[in-house]
mmCIF file of C-alpha atoms (C1' of nucleotides) in Angstrom:
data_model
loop_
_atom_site.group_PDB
_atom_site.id
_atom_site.type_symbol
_atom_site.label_atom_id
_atom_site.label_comp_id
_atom_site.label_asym_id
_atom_site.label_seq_id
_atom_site.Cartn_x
_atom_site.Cartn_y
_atom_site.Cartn_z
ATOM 1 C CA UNK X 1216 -0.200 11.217 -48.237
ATOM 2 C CA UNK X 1217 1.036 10.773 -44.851
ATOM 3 C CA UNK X 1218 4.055 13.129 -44.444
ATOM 4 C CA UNK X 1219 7.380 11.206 -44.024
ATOM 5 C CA UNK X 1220 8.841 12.071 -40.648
ATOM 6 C CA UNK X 1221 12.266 10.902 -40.220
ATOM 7 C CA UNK X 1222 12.404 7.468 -38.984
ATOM 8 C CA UNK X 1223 16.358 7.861 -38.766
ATOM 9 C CA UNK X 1224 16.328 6.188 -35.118
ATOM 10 C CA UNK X 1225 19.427 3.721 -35.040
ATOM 11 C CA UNK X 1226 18.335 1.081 -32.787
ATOM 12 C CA UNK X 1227 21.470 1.038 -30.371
ATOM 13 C CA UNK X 1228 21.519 2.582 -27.455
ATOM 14 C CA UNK X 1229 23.941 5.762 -28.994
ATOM 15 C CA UNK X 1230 26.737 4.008 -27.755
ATOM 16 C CA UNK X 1231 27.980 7.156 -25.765
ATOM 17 C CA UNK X 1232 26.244 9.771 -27.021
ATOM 18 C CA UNK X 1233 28.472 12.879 -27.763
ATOM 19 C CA UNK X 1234 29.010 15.560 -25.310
ATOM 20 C CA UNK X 1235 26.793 18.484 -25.839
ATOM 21 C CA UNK X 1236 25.032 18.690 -22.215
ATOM 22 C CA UNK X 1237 26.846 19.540 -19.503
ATOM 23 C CA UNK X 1238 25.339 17.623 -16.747
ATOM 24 C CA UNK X 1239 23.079 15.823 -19.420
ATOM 25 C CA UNK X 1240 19.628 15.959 -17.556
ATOM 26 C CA UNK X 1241 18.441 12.806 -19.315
ATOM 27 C CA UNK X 1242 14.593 13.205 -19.798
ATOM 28 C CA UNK X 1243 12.382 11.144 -18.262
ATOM 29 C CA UNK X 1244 10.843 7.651 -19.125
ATOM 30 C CA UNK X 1245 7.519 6.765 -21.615
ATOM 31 C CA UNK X 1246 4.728 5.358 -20.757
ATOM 32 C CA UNK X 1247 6.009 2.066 -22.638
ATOM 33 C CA UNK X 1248 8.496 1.649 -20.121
ATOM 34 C CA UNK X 1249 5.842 2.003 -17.234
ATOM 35 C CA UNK X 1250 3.591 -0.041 -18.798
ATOM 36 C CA UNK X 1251 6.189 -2.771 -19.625
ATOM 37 C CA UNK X 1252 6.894 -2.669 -15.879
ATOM 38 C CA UNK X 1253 3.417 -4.454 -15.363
ATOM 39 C CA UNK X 1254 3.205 -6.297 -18.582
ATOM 40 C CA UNK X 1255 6.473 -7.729 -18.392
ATOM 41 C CA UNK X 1256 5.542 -10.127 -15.805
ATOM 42 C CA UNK X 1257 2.225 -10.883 -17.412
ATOM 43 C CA UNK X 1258 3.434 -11.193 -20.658
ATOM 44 C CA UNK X 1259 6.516 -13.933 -19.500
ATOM 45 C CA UNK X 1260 3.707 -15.282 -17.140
ATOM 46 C CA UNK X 1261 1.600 -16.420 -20.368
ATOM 47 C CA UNK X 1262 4.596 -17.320 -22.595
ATOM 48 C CA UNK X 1263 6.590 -19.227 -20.360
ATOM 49 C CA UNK X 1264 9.792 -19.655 -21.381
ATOM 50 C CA UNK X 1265 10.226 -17.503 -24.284
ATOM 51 C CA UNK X 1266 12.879 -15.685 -25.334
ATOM 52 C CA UNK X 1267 13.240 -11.798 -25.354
ATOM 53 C CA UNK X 1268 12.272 -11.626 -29.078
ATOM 54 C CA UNK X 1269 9.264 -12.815 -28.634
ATOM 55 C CA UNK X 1270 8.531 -10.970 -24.719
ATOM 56 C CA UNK X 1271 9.343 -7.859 -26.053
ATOM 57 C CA UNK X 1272 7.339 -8.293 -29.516
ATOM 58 C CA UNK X 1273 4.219 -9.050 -27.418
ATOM 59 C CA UNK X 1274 4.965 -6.808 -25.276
ATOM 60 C CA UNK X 1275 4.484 -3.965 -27.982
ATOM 61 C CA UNK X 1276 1.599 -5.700 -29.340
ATOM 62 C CA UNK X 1277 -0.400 -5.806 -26.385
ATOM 63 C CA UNK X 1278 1.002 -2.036 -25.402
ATOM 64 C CA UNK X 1279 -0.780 -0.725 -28.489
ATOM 65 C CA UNK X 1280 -3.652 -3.623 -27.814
ATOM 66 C CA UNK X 1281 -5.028 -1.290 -25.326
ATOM 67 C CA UNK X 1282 -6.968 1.812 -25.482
ATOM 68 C CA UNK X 1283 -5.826 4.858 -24.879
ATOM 69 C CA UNK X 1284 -7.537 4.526 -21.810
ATOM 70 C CA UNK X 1285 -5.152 1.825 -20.341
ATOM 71 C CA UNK X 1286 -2.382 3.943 -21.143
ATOM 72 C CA UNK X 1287 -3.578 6.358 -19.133
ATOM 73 C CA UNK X 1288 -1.822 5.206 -16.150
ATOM 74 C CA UNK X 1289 1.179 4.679 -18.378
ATOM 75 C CA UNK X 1290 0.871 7.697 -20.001
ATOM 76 C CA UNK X 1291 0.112 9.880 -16.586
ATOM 77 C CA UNK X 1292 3.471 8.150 -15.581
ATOM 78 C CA UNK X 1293 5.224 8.869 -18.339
ATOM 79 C CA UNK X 1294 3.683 12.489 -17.848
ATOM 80 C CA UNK X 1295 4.755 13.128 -14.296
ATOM 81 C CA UNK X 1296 8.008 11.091 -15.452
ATOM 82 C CA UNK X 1297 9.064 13.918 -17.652
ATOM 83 C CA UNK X 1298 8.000 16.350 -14.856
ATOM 84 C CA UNK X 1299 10.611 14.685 -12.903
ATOM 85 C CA UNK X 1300 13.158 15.317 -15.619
ATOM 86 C CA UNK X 1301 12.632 18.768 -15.898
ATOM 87 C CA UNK X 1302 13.628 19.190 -12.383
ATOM 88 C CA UNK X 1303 16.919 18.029 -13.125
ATOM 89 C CA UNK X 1304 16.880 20.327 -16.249
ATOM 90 C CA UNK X 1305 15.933 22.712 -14.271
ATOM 91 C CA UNK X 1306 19.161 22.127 -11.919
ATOM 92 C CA UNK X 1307 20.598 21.750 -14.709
ATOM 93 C CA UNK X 1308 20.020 24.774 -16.348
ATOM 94 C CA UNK X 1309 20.822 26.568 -12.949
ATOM 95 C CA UNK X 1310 24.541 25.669 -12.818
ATOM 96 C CA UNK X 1311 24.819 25.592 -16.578
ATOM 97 C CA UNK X 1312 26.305 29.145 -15.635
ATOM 98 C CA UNK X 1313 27.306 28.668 -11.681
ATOM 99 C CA UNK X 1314 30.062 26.534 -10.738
ATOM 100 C CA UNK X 1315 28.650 23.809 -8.628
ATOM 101 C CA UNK X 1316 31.115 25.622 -5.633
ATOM 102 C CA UNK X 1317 31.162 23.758 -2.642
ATOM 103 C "C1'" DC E 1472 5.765 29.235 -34.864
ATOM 104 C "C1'" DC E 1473 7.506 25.329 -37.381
ATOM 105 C "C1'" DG E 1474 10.272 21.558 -38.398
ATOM 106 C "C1'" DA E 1475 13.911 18.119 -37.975
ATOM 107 C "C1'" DT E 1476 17.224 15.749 -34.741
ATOM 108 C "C1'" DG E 1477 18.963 13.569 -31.427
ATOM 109 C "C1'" DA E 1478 19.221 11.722 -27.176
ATOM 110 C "C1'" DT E 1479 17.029 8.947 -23.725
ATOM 111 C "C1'" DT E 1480 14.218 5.400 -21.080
ATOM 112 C "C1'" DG E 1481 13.099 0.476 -19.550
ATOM 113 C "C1'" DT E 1482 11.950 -4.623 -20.302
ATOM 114 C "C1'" DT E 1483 13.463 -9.284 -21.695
ATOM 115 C "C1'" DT E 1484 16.901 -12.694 -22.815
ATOM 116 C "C1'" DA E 1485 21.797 -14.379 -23.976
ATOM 117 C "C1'" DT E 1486 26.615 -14.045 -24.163
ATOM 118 C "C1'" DA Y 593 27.504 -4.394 -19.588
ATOM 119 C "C1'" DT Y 594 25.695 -4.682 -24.031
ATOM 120 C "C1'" DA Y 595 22.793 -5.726 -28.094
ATOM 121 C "C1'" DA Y 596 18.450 -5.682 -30.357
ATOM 122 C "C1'" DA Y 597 12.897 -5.553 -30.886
ATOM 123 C "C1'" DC Y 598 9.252 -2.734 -28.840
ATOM 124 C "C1'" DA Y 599 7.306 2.081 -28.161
ATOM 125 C "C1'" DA Y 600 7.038 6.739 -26.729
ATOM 126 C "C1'" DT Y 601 8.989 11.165 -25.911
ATOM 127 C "C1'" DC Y 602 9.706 15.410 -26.319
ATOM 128 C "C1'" DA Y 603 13.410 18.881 -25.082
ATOM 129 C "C1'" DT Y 604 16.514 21.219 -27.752
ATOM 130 C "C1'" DC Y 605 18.170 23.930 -31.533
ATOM 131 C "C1'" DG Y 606 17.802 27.036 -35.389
ATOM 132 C "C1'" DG Y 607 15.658 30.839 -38.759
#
DNA sequence: CCGATGATTGTTTAT
DNA sequence: ATAAACAATCATCGG
């Protein structure tokens, strides 16, 4: 039996998050939101005039439609995405104890 | 090391 | 500006 993860995700955007982070590096993007940069337009170009519900359902259906393969240039964003967020971590984690003195 | 959590990211559309 | 479906993520924390 598959092992039960937690799928405790509200689907809400946080409102606000709490305050734990100091400067809050935010991570980086996923490959879904790279590859719904170039399927979005495709996707609204073949259902013309739908609404979001339906965009953003076939969106996810056609995101998993591919093969790994296609998401590799989602996923290698996504990759060097979450490079670029642990530069700001990495600032981040540099004046976690410095005062950003100017 | 492992596991669980939370926080986040971006799109679309509509109000 | 925000909300919700859609999906990934994956960094962080703790013992």
């Amino acid at each position: 039996m598959p092992k039960e993860k937690a799928p405790k995700r509200a689907a809400k955007t946080r409102v606000q998050k709490k305050k734990k982070d100091p400067n809050a590096p935010k991570r980086g993007l996923s490959a879904y939101m790279f590859f719904a940069n170039e399927q979005r337009e495709n996707v609204r170009e073949e259902n013309p005039g739908i609404s979001f519900g339906q965009v953003g359902k076939v969106l996810g259906e056609r995101w998993k439609a591919l093969n790994k393969t296609q998401r590799e240039p989602y996923d290698a964003k996504a990759e060097a995405d979450k490079k670029r967020y642990e530069d700001e971590k990495a600032s981040y984690n540099a004046n976690d104890e410095e005062e950003e003195s100017a």
